[in-house]
Short mmCIF file of C-alpha atoms in Angstrom, two decimals:
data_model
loop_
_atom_site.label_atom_id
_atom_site.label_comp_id
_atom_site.label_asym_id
_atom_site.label_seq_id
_atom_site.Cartn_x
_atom_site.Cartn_y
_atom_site.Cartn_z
CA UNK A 15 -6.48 -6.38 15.19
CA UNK A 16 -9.39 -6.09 17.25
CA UNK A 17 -12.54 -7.93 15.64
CA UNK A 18 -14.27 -4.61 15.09
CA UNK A 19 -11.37 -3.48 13.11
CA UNK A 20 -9.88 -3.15 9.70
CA UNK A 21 -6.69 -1.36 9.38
CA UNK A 22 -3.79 -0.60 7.42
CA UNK A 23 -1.23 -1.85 8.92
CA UNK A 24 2.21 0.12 9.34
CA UNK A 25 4.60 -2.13 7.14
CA UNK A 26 7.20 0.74 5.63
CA UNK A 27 9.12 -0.38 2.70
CA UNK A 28 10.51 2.78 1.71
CA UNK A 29 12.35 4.40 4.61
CA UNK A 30 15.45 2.00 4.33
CA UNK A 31 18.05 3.87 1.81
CA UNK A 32 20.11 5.26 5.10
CA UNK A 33 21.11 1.79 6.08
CA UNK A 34 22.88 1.42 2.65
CA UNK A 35 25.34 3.49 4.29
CA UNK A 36 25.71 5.29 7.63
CA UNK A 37 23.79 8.96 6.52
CA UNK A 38 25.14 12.19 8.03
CA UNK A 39 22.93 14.41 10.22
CA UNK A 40 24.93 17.20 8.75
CA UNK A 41 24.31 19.16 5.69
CA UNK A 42 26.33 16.96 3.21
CA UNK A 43 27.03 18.52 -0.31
CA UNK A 44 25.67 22.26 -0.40
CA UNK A 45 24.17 21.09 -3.86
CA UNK A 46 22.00 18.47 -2.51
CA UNK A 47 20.32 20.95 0.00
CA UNK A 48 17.97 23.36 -1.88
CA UNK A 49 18.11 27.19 -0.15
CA UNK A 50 16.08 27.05 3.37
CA UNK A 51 14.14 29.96 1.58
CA UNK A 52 11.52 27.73 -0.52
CA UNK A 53 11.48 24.76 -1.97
CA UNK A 54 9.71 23.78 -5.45
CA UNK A 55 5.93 23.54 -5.66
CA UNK A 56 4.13 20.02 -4.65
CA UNK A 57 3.34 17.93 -7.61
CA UNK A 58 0.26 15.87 -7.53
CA UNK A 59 -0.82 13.44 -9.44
CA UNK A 60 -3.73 14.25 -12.62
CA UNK A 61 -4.88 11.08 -14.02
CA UNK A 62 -4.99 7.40 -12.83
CA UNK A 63 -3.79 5.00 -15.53
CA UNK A 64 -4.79 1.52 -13.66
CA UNK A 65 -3.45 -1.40 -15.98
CA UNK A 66 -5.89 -3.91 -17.17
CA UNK A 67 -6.06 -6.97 -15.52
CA UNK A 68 -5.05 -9.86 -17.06
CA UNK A 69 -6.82 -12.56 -14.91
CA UNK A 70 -8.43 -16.24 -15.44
CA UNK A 71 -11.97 -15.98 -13.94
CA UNK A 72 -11.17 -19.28 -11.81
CA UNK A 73 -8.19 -17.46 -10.46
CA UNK A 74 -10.32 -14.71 -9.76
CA UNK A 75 -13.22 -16.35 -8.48
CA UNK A 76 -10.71 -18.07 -6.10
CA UNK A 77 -9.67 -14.64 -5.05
CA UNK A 78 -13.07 -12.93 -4.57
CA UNK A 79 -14.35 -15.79 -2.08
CA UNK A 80 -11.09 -15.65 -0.07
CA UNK A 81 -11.55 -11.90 0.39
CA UNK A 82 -14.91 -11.88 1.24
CA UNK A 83 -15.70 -14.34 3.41
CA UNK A 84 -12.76 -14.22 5.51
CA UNK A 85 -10.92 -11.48 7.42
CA UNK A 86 -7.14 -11.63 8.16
CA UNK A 87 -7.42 -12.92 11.50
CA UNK A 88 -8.57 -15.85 9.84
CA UNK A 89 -12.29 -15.95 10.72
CA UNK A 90 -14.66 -16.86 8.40
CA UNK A 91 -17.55 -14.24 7.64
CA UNK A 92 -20.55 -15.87 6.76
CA UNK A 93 -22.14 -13.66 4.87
CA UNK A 94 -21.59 -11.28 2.38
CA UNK A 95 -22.35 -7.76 3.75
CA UNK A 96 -22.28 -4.36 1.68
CA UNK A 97 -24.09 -1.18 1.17
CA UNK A 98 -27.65 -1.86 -1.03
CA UNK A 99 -28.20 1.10 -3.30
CA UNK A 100 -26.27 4.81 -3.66
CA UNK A 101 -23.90 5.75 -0.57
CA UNK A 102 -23.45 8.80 0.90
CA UNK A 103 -20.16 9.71 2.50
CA UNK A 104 -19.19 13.26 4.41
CA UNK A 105 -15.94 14.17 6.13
CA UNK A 106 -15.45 15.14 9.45
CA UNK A 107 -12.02 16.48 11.69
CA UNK A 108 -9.54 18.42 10.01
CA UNK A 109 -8.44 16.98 6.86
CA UNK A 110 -5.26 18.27 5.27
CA UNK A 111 -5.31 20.32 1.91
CA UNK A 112 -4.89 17.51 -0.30
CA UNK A 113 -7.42 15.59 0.96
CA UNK A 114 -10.41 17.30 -0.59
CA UNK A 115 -8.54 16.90 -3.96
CA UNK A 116 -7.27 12.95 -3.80
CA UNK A 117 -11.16 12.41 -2.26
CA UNK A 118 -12.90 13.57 -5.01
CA UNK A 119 -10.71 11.93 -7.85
CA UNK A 120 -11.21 8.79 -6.11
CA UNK A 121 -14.73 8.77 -5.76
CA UNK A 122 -14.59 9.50 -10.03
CA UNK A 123 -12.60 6.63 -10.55
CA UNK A 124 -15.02 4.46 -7.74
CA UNK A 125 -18.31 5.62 -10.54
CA UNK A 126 -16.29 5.36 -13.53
CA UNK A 127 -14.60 1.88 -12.97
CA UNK A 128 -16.64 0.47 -10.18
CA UNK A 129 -19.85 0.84 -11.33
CA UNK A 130 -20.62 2.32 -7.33
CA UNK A 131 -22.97 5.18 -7.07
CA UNK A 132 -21.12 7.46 -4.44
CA UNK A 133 -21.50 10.62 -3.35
CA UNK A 134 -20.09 13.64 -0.81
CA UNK A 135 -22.53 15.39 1.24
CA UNK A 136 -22.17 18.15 3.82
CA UNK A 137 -25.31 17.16 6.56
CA UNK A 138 -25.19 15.81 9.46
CA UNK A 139 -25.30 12.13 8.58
CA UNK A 140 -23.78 10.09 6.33
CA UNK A 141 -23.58 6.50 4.89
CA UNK A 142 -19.90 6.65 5.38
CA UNK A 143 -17.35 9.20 7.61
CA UNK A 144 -14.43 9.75 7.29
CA UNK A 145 -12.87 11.46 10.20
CA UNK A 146 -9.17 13.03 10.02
CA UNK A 147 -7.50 12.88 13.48
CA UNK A 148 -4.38 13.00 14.42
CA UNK A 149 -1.96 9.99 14.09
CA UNK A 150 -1.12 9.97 17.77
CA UNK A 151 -5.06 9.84 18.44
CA UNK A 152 -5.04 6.49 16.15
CA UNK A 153 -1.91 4.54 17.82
CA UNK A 154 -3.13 4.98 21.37
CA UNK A 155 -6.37 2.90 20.26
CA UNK A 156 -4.26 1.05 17.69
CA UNK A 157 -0.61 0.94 18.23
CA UNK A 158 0.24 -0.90 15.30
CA UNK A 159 -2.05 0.37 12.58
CA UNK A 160 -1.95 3.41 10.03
CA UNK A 161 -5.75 4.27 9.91
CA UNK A 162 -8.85 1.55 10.04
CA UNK A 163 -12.46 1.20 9.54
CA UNK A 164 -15.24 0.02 11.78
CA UNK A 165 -18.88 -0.47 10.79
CA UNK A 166 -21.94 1.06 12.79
CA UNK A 167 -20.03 4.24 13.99
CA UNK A 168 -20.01 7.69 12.49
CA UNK A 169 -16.80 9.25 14.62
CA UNK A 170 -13.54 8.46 17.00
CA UNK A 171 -15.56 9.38 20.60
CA UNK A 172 -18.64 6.91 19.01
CA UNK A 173 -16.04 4.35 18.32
CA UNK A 174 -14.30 4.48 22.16
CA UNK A 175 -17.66 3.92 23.53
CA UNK A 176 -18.94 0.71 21.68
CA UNK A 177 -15.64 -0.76 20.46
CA UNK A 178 -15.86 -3.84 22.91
CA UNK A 179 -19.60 -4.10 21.77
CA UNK A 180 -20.78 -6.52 19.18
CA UNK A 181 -22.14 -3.25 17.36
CA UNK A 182 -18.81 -3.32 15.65
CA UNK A 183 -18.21 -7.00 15.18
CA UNK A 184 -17.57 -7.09 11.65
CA UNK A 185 -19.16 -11.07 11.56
CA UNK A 186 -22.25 -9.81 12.68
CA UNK A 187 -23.35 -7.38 9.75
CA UNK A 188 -26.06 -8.70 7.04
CA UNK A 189 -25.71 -5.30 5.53
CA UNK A 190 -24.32 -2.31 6.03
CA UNK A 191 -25.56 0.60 6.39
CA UNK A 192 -23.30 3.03 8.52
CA UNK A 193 -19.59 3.39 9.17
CA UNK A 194 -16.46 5.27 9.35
CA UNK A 195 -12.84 5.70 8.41
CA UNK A 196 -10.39 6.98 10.75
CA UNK A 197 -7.78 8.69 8.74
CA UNK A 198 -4.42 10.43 9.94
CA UNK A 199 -4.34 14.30 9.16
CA UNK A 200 -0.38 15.07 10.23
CA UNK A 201 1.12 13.12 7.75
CA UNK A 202 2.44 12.98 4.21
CA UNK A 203 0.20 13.72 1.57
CA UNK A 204 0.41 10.72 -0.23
CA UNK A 205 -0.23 8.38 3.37
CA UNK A 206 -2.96 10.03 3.91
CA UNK A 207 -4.35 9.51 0.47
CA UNK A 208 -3.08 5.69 0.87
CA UNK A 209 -4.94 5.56 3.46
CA UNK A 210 -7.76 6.50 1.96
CA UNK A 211 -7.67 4.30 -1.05
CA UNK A 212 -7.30 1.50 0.87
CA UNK A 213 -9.71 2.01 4.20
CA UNK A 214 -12.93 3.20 1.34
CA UNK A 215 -11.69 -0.09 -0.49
CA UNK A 216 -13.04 -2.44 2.20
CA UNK A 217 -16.06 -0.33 3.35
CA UNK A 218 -17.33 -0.48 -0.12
CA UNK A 219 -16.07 -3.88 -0.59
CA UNK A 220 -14.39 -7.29 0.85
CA UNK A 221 -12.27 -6.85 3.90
CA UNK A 222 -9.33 -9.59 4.36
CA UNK A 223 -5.98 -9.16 2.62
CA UNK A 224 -4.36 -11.55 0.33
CA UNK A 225 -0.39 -11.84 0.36
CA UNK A 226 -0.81 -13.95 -2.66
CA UNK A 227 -2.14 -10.96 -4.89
CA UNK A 228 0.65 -9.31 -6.56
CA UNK A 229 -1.61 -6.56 -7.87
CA UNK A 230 -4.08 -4.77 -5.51
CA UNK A 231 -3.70 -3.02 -2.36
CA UNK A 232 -6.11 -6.11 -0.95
CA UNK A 233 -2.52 -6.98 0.60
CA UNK A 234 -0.67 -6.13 3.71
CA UNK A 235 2.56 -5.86 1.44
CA UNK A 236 1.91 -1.96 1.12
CA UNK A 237 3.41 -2.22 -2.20
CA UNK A 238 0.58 -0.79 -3.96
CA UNK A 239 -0.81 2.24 -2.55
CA UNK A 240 -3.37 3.00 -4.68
CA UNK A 241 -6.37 0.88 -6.23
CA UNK A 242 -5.25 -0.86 -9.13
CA UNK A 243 -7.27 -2.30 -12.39
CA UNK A 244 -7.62 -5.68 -10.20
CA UNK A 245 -9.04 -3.86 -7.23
CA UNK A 246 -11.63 -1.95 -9.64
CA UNK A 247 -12.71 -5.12 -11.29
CA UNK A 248 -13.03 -6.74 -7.76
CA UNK A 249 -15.29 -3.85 -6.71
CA UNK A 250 -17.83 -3.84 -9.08
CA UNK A 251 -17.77 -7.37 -8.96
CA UNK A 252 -18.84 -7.19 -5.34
CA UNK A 253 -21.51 -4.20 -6.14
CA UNK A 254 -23.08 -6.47 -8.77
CA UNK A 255 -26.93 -6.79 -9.14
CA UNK A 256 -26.85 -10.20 -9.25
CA UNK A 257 -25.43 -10.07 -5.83
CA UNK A 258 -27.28 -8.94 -2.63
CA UNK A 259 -26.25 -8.70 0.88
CA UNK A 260 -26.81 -11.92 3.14
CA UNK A 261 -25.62 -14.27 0.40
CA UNK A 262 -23.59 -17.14 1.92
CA UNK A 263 -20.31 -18.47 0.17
CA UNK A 264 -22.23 -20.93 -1.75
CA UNK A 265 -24.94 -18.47 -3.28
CA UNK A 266 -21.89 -16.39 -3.81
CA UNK A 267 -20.19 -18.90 -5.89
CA UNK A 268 -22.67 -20.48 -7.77
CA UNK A 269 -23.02 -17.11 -9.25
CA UNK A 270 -19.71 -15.67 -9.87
CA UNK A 271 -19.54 -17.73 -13.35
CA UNK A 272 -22.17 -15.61 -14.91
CA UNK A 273 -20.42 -12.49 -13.52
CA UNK A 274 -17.22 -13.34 -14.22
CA UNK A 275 -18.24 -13.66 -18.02
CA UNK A 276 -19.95 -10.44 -18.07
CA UNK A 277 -17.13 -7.90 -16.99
CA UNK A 278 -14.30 -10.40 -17.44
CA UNK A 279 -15.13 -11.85 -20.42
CA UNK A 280 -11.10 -12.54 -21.68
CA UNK A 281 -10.73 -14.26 -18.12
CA UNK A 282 -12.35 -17.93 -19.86
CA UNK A 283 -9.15 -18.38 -21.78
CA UNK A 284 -6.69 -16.89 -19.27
CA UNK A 285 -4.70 -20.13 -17.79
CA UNK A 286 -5.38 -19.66 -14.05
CA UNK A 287 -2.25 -19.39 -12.07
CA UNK A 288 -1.66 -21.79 -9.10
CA UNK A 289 -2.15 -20.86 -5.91
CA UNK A 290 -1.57 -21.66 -2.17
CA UNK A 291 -3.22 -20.01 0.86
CA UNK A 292 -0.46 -18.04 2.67
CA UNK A 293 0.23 -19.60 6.75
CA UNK A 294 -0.57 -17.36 8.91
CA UNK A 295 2.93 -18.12 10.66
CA UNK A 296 4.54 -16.22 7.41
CA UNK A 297 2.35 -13.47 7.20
CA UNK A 298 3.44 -13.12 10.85
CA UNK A 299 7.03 -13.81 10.15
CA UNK A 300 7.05 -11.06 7.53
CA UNK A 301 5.28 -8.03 9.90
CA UNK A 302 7.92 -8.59 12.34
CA UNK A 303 10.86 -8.99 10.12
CA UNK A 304 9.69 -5.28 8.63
CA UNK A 305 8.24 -3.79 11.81
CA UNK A 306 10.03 -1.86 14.21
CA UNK A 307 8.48 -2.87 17.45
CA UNK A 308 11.28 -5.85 17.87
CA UNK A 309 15.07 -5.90 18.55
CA UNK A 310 17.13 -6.57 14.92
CA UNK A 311 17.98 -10.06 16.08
CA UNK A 312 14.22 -10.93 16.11
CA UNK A 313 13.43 -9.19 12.94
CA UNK A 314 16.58 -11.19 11.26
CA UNK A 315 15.16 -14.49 12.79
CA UNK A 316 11.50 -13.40 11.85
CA UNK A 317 13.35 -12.92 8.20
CA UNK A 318 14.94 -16.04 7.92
CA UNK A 319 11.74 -17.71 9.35
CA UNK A 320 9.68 -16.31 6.59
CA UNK A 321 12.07 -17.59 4.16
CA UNK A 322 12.40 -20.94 4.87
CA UNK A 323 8.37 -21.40 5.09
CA UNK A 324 8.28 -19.78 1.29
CA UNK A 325 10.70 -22.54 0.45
CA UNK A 326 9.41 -25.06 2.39
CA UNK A 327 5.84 -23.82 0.75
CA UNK A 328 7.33 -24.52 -2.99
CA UNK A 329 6.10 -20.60 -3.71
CA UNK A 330 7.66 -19.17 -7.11
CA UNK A 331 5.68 -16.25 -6.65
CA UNK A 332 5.59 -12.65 -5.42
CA UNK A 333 5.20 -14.08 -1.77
CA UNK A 334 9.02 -15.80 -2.30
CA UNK A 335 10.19 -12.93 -3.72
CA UNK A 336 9.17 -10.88 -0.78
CA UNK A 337 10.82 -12.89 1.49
CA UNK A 338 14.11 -12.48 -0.02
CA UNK A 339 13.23 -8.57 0.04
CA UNK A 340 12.76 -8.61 3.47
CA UNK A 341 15.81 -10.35 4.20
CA UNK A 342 17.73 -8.11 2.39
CA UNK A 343 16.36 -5.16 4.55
CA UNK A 344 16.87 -6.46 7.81
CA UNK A 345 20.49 -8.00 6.56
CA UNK A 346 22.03 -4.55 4.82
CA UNK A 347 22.85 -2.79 7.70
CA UNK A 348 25.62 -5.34 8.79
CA UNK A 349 26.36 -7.46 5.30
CA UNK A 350 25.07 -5.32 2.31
CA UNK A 351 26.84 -7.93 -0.30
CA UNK A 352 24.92 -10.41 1.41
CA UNK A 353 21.87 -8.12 1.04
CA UNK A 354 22.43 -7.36 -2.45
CA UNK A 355 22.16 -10.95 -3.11
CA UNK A 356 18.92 -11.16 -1.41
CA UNK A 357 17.56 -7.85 -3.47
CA UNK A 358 18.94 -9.58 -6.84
CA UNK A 359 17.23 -12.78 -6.17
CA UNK A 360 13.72 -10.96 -5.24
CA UNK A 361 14.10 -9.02 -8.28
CA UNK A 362 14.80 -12.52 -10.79
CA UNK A 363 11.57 -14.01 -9.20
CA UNK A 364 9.67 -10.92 -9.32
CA UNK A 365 10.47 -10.66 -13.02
CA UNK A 366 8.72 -14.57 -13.41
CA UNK A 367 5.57 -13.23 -11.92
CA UNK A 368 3.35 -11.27 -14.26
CA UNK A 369 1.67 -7.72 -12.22
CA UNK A 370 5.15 -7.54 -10.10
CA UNK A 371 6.72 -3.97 -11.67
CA UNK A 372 5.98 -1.67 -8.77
CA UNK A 373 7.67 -4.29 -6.56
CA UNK A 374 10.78 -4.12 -8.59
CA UNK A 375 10.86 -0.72 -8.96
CA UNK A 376 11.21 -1.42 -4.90
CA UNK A 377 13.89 -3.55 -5.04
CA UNK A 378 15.66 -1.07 -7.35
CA UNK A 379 16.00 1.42 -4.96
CA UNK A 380 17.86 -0.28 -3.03
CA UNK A 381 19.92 -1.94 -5.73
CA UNK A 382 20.41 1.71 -6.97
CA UNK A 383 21.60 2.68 -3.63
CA UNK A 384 24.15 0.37 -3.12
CA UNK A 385 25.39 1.20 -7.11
CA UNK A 386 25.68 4.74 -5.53
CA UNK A 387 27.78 4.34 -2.37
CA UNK A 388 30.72 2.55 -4.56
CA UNK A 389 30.71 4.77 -7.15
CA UNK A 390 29.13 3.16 -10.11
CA UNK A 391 26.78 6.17 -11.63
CA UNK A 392 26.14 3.88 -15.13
CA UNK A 393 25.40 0.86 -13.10
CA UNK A 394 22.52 2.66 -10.96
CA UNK A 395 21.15 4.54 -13.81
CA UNK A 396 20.76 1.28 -16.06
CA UNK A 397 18.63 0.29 -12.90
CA UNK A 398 16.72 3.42 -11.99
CA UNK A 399 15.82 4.37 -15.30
CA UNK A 400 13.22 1.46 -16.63
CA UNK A 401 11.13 2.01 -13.33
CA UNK A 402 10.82 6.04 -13.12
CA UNK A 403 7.60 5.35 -15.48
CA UNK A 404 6.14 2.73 -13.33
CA UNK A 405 6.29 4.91 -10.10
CA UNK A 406 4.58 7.64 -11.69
CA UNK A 407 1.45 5.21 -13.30
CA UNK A 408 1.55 3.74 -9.75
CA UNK A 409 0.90 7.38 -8.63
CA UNK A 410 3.78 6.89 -6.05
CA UNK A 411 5.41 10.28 -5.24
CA UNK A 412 7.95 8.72 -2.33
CA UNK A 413 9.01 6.03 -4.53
CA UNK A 414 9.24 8.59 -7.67
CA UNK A 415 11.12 11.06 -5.57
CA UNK A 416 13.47 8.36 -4.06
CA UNK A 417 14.47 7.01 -7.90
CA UNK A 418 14.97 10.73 -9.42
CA UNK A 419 16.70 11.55 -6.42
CA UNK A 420 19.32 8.30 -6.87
CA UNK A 421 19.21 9.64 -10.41
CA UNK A 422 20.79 12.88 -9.50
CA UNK A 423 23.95 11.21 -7.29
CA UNK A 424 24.36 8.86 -10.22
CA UNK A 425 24.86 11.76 -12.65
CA UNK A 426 26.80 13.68 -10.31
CA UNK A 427 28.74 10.53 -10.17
CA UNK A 428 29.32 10.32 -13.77
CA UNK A 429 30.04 14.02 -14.31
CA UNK A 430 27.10 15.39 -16.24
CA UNK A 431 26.44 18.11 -13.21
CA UNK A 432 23.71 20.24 -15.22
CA UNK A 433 21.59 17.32 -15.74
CA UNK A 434 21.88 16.16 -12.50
CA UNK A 435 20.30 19.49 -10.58
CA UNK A 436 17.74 19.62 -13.11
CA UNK A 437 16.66 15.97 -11.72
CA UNK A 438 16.58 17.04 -8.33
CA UNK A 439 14.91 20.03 -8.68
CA UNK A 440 12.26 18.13 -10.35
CA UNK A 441 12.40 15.59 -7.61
CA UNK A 442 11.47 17.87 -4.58
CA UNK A 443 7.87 18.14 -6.09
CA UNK A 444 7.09 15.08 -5.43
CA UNK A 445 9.19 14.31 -2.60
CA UNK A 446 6.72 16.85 -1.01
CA UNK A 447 3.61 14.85 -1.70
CA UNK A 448 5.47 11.75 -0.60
CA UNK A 449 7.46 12.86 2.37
CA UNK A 450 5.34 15.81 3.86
CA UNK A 451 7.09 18.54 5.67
CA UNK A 452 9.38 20.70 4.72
CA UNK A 453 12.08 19.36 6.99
CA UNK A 454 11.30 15.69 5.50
CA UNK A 455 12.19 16.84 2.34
CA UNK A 456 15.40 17.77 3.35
CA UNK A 457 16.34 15.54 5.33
CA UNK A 458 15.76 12.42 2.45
CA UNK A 459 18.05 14.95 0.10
CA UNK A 460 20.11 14.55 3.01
CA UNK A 461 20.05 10.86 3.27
CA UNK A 462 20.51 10.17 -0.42
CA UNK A 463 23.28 13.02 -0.85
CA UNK A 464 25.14 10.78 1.97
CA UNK A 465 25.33 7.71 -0.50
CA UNK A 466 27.31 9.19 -2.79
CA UNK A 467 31.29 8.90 -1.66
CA UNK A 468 31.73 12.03 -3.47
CA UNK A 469 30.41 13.90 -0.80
CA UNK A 470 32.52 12.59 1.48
#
C-alpha cells in the first residue's frame, strides 16, 4: 500500500463452495430457486453481542505497541497520533440504504464500549468523511484494496491531488485532526458495513494489522468483519486520558500498566500466551495463495510456502491453522481428499486456540460442502449445526446464509423436505445482506443446490 494509505485489503474467504464441485450455470433443482417474482425481505442484524475478552495485560500490552507504532509495511511510527477531544464525522457520495442504519449502530457501540465521544453532523466540514464511491472508482487508485483511509483529506478528488504529498504520510502526523474513509457503495450490504467497521477502526485508533490476533478485525485474515470485544477494549485503551497524542513508544509503555489495570483488571492473572512476530514473507505468502491476481500454480506454491514458514516458525496458533486453510482452498479444486485433510487439520488447531470459533465456523463450510456432494446429509449437519449461532453473534450474514443454506441440501439429503424449505426460505434474508443483488442471491442458491448429487 501506498504510505498514505490504510486499506482493507481484498482477501475473500467465502466465495469458494463452487470449487467443491463443478456448479451449474443452469437452474439446478426448481426447489432451490425461489420464484423470479420476489424474494424474502433482508434481515439485518439488531444487537451486537461482542464476547468478553479474555486477555493477560502483558499479552495485551504486547499487542497495543505492535499496532500502534507500526504499520503493515513494516515502518515504525514514532509517535502515537489520534484525535484529542469529541470527533465529528459526516458522510458524503451516495451511500447505500443500509448504510445510514449499520453507521449509526456503530457509532452507539464506539460511545458505549469505547469510551469515544463521536458524533454525525450534516455541515460542511467534518473531523472525519466518509465518502461512498463506487468500487471501480477505488481499484483504479488501489487495485488491490476494498476501501482505505488517508489522513488530512476530506474527499476522493482531495485525495488524487495530494496523495504523493507528505500531507498524507501517515508517519508524519502528531495528531490528527482531519481525514476520510473511502467506502464502496455498489456492493453487498454487509461489505460495505465491513468496511466500515474496519476503516473507522484505525482512524479512531492504531493502524497496522496483526496476523497473530485471533480475535479482532486488527488482521488482514478478514475473518472477523466486525469489531469484536478485543477491538473495543483496544480502542478505549488508545482514547485513554492518560494518553495524549505525540507520546513515543516508551511514554506509551511505561503507562499501559496503570491502564491495563483499570479497564482490564482480570488481565493480571490471565497467563499471557506466547507469541512470535509474523515474517513478512508469510503474510505475503498467504495474500497470494488467497488472491486472485496470480495463476493457481503460484497461489499453490505461495500455499505451500506459507506452510512450511508456520512450521518452520514452531506456530501452534491461529496463524498455522490458517495456513492449512489456505492450502486447502487453493488444493480442492484438483484433490478435495487432500483438501479435506488440510480443512480437518486447520479445524484441530483452531480448536487449541482460545477466540478461534468464527474461523471454524469457516472451515465448516467447506467441510459441510464436501459432506454434501457425497451424500452424507447427517455428517454435514453434525458440522453445520454448532456454528449457525456463532455466525449470527459474529453478525455475519454471508457466512450465516452459506451454513443454513448447506443446511437445507443436507435435509433434502436426508429426506425431511418440509424442514428443509423452511431453512432456505429463512436463509435468503440474510443471503441478501451478505450477497447483495438480487441475482447474487440466486446464483449462491444456485451454487449450493449444485453440491447436492441429488440434483443431478
Amino acid at each position: 500500500m501506498r504510505r498514505g494509505v490504510k486499506a482493507r485489503l481484498i482477501l475473500p474467504l467465502m466465495m469458494l463452495l463452487n470449487a467443491c464441485v463443478p456448479a451449474s450455470h443452469s437452474e439446478v433443482a426448481t426447489r432451490a430457486v425461489i420464484a423470479d417474482s420476489t424474494l424474502p425481505p433482508m434481515k439485518q442484524f439488531a444487537q451486537a453481542r461482542p464476547a468478553t475478552p479474555h486477555v493477560s495485560n502483558a499479552s495485551l500490552a504486547e499487542d497495543f505497541l505492535d499496532l500502534s507504532f507500526r504499520m503493515e509495511s513494516g515502518r515504525a511510527l514514532p509517535v502515537l497520533s489520534r484525535f484529542e477531544g469529541p470527533v465529528t464525522l459526516r458522510v458524503l457520495g451516495q451511500p447505500p440504504a443500509t448504510l445510514g442504519p449499520d453507521l449509526a449502530r456503530l457509532l452507539a457501540r464506539l460511545r458505549r464500549e469505547a469510551g469515544i465521544e463521536l458524533r454525525e453532523v450534516t455541515g460542511d466540514s467534518a473531523n472525519i468523511t466518509i465518502q461512498a464511491v463506487s468500487r471501480s472508482q477505488i481499484r483504479r487508485l488501489l487495485p488491490q484494496a476494498a476501501c482505505f483511509v488517508v489522513p488530512n483529506v476530506s474527499t476522493l478528488e482531495e485525495y488524487r491531488r495530494t496523495r504523493r504529498s507528505s500531507a498524507t504520510d501517515w508517519t508524519r502526523l502528531t495528531e490528527r485532526r482531519k481525514l476520510a474513509i473511502f467506502l464502496p457503495n455498489d456492493v453487498s450490504p454487509q461489505e460495505s458495513r465491513d468496511c466500515l467497521h474496519e476503516e473507522l477502526a484505525q482512524a479512531l485508533g492504531p493502524l497496522n494489522d496483526l496476523y497473530r490476533l485471533p480475535d479482532s478485525v486488527f488482521n488482514d485474515d478478514n475473518v472477523h468483519t466486525v469489531l469484536t470485544g478485543f477491538d473495543m477494549l483496544v480502542l478505549r485503551i488508545y482514547h485513554d486520558p492518560a494518553l495524549h497524542s505525540g507520546m513515543r513508544r516508551e511514554e506509551v509503555a511505561a503507562r499501559l500498566p496503570g491502564i491495563l489495570a483499570r479497564l482490564n483488571p482480570g488481565g493480571g492473572t490471565v497467563t499471557p500466551r506466547p507469541t512470535r512476530a509474523t515474517p513478512q514473507v508469510w503474510s505475503h505468502a498467504i495474500q497470494t495463495a488467497l488472491g486472485r491476481e496470480v495463476s493457481r500454480n503460484a497461489r499453490m506454491s505461495a500455499a505451500q510456502d506459507a506452510l512450511r514458514i508456520a512450521q518452520a516458525q514452531g506456530w501452534q496458533d491461529n496463524r498455522h491453522a490458517f495456513s492449512h486453510y489456505a492450502l486447502g482452498r487453493v488444493t480442492q479444486m484438483t484433490d478435495a481428499a487432500a483438501a479435506q485433510a488440510h480443512y480437518q487439520t486447520a479445524d484441530a488447531l483452531y480448536a487449541r486456540t482460545p477466540g478461534t470459533t468464527l474461523h471454524r465456523a469457516y472451515v465448516a463450510t467447506q467441510r459441510a460442502g464436501y459432506a454434501v456432494t457425497t451424500g452424507d446429509g447427517a455428517g454435514a449437519l453434525a458440522l453445520i449445526e454448532p456454528h449457525l449461532p456463532i455466525a449470527e453473534a459474529s453478525e455475519n450474514a454471508a457466512l450465516l446464509a452459506t451454513l443454513l443454506l448447506l443446511k437445507a441440501e443436507a435435509l433434502e439429503i436426508e429426506g425431511r423436505g418440509i424442514e428443509a424449505r423452511r431453512v432456505r426460505l429463512d436463509s435468503i434474508g440474510w443471503a441478501r445482506y451478505g450477497f447483495g443483488p438480487d441475482w447474487a442471491v440466486r446464483a449462491k442458491l444456485r451454487e449450493i443446490a449444485s453440491l447436492n448429487p441429488r440434483n443431478g
